[in-house]
Amino acid sequence: MHIKHLQKSQKKRLQKSSDFYTPNGLHVFFKEPMTGDNVDVEDVIAKVESRLPKHLYSEIEMIIVGWFDEFEERSINAYYDSGMIYVSNTQDDINDMADDIIHEIAHSVEIPHGYFIYGDNKIRDEFLRKRKHLHDLLWSKGFKAPLSFFMNLEYDEEFDMFLYEKVGYDKLASMLQGVFISPYAATSLQEYFATAFTEFYLDSDHGFFKKVSPAVYEKVYKLQNPDELDIH
Ligand SMILES: [Zn+2]
């Protein structure tokens, strides 16, 4: 009885790390099994698919779960590259993993719909206004760095270090309240978009987001509708 129960639970655990396909065409491949049995990846994918319109994840050929060298090298736990989402096999809960996957889907959407997202410069202008505000705020608190540092749209490691190590994440988080939806959104223009996209689909209360970042909100809102996009 006991052994049978054990075998049953082992089988259940193994099932959680078995490759699978969804009817919508997502393929999940386990390079390594999940490190805990707290997250059922099928539940995560079901959640992602239930939240996102199908045309927004059509770029994704495969989601690969495991641990990758890039995670160590870049201190990240997920990334997107050429149709593949690489995501960590260590996750706190369903939302934690759904957050990672939706965030990487956002980066996949930037490629076919880059012109729609960035072409009119509305997101860029909003982002730069916030970065300027951040510069002034930090300057007034004694964190003095040149404005040009803040006007770069791309991810910059030196800037990242300045924010997270010199200023510090906690201080930054409280200063950025009401400016950026999260400190990570301040990292680069692409992260500004990806965090907004993720927030839109994971948190059904859009009030704060819409108020704080109306330009990026409008883009993410419109992306839901395939008729707005050049999809044939
Ligand atoms: Zn990102």
Short mmCIF file of C-alpha atoms and ligand atoms in Angstrom, two decimals, residues 78 103-104 107 184 190-191 194-195, ligand 1:
data_model
loop_
_atom_site.label_atom_id
_atom_site.label_comp_id
_atom_site.label_asym_id
_atom_site.label_seq_id
_atom_site.Cartn_x
_atom_site.Cartn_y
_atom_site.Cartn_z
CA ALA A 78 14.48 33.43 -18.70
CA HIS A 103 7.58 38.54 -20.33
CA GLU A 104 9.56 36.57 -22.94
CA HIS A 107 10.07 40.17 -26.46
CA TYR A 184 12.78 46.66 -13.90
CA GLN A 190 12.52 47.06 -24.42
CA GLU A 191 12.08 46.16 -20.77
CA ALA A 194 7.95 43.89 -21.80
CA THR A 195 7.08 44.68 -18.17
ZN ZN B 1 13.09 41.30 -20.71
#
